[in-house]
Coordinates of C-alpha atoms in Angstrom, one line a residue:
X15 CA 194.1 203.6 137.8
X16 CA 191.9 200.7 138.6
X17 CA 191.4 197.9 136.3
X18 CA 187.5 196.9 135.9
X19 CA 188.6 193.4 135.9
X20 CA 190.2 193.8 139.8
X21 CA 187.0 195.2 140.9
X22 CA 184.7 192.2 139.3
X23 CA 187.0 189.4 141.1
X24 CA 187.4 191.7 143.9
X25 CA 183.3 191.7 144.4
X26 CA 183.0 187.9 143.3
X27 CA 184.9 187.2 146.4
X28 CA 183.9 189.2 149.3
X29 CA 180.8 191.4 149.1
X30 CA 178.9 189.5 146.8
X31 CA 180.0 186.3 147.1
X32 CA 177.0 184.9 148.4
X33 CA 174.7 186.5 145.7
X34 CA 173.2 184.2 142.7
X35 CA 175.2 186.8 140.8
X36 CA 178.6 185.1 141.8
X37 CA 178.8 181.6 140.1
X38 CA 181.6 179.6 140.5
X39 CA 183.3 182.4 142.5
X40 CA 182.9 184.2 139.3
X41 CA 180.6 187.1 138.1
X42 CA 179.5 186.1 134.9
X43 CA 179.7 188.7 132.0
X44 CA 176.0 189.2 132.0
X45 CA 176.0 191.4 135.0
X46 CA 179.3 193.6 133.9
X47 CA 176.7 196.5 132.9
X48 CA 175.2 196.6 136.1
X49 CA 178.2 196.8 138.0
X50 CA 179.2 199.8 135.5
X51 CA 176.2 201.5 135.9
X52 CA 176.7 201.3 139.8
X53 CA 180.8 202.1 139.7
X54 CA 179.6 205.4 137.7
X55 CA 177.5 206.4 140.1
X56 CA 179.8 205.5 142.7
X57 CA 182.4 207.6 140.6
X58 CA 180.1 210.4 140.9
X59 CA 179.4 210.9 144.3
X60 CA 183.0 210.2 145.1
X61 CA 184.1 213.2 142.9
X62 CA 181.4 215.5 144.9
X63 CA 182.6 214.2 148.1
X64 CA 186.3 214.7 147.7
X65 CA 188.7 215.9 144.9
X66 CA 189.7 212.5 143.3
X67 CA 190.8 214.2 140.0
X68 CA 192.0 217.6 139.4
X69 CA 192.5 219.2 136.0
X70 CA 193.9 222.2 134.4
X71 CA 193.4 225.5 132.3
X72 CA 195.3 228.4 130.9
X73 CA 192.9 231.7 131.1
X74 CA 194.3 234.5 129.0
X75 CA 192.4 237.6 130.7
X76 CA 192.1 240.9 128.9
X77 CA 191.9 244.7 130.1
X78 CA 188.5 245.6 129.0
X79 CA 187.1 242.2 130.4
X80 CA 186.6 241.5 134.7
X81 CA 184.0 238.6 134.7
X82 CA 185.2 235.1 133.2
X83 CA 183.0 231.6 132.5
X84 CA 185.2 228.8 132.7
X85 CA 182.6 226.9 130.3
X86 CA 183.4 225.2 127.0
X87 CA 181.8 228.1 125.1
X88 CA 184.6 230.3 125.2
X89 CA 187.4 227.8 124.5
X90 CA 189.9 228.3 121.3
X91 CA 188.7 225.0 120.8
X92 CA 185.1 225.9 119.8
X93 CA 185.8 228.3 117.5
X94 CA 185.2 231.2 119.5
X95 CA 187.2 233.8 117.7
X96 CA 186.7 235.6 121.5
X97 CA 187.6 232.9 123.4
X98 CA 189.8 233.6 127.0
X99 CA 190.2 229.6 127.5
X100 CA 193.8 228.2 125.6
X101 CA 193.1 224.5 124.7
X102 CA 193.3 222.4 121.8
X103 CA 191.1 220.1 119.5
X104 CA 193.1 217.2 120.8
X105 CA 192.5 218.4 124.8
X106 CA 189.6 220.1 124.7
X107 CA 188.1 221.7 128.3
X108 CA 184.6 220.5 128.7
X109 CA 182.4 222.7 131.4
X110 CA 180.7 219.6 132.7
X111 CA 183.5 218.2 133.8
X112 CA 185.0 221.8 136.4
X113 CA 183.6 220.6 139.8
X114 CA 185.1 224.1 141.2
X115 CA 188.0 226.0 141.1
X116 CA 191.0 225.0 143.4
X117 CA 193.1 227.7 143.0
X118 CA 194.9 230.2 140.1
X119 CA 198.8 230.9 139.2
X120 CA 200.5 233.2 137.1
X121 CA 202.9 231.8 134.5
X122 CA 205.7 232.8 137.3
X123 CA 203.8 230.2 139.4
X124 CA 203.1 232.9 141.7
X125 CA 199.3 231.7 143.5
X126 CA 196.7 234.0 143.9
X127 CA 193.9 234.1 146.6
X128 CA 190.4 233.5 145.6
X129 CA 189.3 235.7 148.4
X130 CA 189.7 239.1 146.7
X131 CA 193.3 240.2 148.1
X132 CA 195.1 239.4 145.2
X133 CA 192.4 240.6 143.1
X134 CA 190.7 237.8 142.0
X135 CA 187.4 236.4 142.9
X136 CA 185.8 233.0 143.1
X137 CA 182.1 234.6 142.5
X138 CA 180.5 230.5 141.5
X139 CA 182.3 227.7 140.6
X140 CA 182.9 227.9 137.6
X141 CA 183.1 231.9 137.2
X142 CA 185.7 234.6 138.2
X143 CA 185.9 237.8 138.8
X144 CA 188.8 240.2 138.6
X145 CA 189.9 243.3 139.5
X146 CA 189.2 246.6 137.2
X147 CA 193.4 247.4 137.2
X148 CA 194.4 243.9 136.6
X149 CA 196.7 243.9 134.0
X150 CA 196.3 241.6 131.0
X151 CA 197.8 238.0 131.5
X152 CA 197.8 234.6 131.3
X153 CA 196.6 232.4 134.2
X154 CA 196.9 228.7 134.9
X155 CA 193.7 227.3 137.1
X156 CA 193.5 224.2 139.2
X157 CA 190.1 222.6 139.7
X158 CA 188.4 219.8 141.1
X159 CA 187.4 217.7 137.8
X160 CA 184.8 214.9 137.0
X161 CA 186.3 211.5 136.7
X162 CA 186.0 209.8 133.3
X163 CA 183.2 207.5 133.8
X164 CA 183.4 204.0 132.0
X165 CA 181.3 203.8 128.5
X166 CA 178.0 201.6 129.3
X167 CA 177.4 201.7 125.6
X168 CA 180.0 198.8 125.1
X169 CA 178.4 196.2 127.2
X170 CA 175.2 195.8 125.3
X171 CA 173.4 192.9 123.8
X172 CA 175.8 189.6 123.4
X173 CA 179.0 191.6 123.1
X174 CA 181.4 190.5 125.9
X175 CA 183.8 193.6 127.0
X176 CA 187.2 192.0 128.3
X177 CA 186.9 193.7 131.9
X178 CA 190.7 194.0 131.8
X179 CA 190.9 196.1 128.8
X180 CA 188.9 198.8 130.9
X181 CA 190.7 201.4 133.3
X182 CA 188.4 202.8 136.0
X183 CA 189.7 207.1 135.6
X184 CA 190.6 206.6 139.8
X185 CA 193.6 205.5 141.6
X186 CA 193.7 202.5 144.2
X187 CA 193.2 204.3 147.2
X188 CA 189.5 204.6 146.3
X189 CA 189.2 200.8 145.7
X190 CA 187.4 199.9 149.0
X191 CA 184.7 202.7 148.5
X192 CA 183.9 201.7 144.9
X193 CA 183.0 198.5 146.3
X194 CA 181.2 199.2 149.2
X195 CA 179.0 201.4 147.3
X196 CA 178.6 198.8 144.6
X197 CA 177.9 195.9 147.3
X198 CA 175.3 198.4 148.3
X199 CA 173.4 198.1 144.8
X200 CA 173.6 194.7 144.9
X201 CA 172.2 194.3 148.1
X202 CA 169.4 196.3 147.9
X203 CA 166.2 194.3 147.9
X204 CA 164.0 195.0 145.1
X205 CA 160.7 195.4 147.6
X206 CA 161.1 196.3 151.5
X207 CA 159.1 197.6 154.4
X208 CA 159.9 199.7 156.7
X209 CA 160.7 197.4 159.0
X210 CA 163.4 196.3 157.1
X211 CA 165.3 199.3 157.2
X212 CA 167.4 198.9 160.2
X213 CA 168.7 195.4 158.9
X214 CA 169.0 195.4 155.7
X215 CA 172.8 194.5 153.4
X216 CA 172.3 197.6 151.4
X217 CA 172.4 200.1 154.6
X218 CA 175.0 198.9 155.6
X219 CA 177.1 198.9 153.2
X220 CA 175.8 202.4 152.1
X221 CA 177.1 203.3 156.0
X222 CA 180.4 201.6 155.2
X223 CA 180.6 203.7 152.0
X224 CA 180.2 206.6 153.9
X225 CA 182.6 205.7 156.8
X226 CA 185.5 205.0 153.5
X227 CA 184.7 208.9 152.3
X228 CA 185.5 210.0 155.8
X229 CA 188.6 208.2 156.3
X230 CA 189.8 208.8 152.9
X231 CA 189.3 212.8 154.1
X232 CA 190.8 212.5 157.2
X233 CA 193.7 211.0 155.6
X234 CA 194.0 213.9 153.2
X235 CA 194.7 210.9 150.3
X236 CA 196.1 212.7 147.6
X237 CA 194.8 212.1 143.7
X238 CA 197.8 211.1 142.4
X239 CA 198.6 208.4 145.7
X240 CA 198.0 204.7 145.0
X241 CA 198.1 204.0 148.6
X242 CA 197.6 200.5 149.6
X243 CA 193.4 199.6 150.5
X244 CA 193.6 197.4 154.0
X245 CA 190.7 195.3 153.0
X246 CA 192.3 193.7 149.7
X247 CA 195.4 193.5 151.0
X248 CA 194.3 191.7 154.6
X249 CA 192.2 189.4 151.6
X250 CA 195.2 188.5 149.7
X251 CA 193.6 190.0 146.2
X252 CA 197.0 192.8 146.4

């Protein structure tokens, strides 16, 4: 995970460094909420771009029952004395945060295809079909999950958050494109022309987000790889 604090000094030194928001090389804690605001949305788009977190579910599927909502609805956890989805009150699955299904095992960790084959079918992504001879059984599905993003709440009014104390739900790897897109918040001017469009910060540092996302796909960067970021290590901050 990424610690808030590493992205602040990170920014206070390179991509906004010659902003009035830097003073004294450092970012004073009157613009920490902005930056939130921007890393969740940064946080967002990341997750819809690649799968930067992936989380688990056990399905217990029944005879009389083919079609399946993976929504919070029908957890144990919500009282549903019909519920298919096993969790607990302390881990409870939350619908908003399934992105898609990646893929479904049996307890024998035997994977099934989505396609239909094995009998199962992706029909959304968040529902399943399956076959009408499948026999009861428990299931254990992979999918592509939402991020934690960081509480705004705490960084209201004169309260100062310690920006150490607060983990960023992503691995390192994704530490260059959280900034770029940040930088490109920061840089946006608050009124433009048209004119402006081909030169401005903010572009350009929405293109270099874009160009991180690519790379980061190319290089198939798994979730769980804290590989080292080239631009903080070639600027000493790793």
């Amino acid at each position: 995970m990424i610690k808030l604090s590493d992205v602040i000094d990170a920014l206070a030194n390179t991509e906004l460094s010659t902003l009035s928001v830097v003073v004294d090389g450092e970012i004073p804690p009157e613009h920490y909420k902005r930056i939130v605001i921007a890393l969740n949305r940064a946080i967002s788009r990341l997750a819809t771009r690649l799968t930067v977190k992936k989380g688990f579910l056990t399905l217990q599927t029944r005879a009389d029952e083919q079609f399946y909502s993976l929504t919070t609805e029908n957890t144990v956890s919500s009282g549903n004395p019909n519920a298919y989805i096993i969790d607990t009150a302390l881990n409870p699955f939350k619908t908003e945060h399934l992105l898609e299904i990646l893929n479904i095992s049996t307890l024998k960790d035997k994977h099934l295809s989505l396609d239909g084959s094995d009998g199962v079918v992706r029909i959304s992504v968040n529902k399943l079909k399956f076959a009408q001879d499948m026999k009861e059984d428990v299931y254990t599905i992979t999918y592509s999950a939402l991020p934690e993003l960081i509480d705004v709440t705490q960084f209201v009014g004169n309260v100062i958050v310690d920006p150490e104390t607060v983990m960023i739900d992503l691995p390192l790897a994704y530490m260059n494109a959280l900034i770029f897109f940040v930088a490109s918040v920061f840089h946006a001017p608050t009124v433009s022309t048209l004119d402006d469009l081909r030169t401005r910060q903010d572009v350009n540092y929405h293109h270099k987000f874009e160009a991180e996302c690519l790379l980061l796909e190319s290089k198939g960067v798994d979730i769980d790889e804290d590989v080292p970021t080239n631009l903080f290590h070639q600027r000493g901050f790793i």
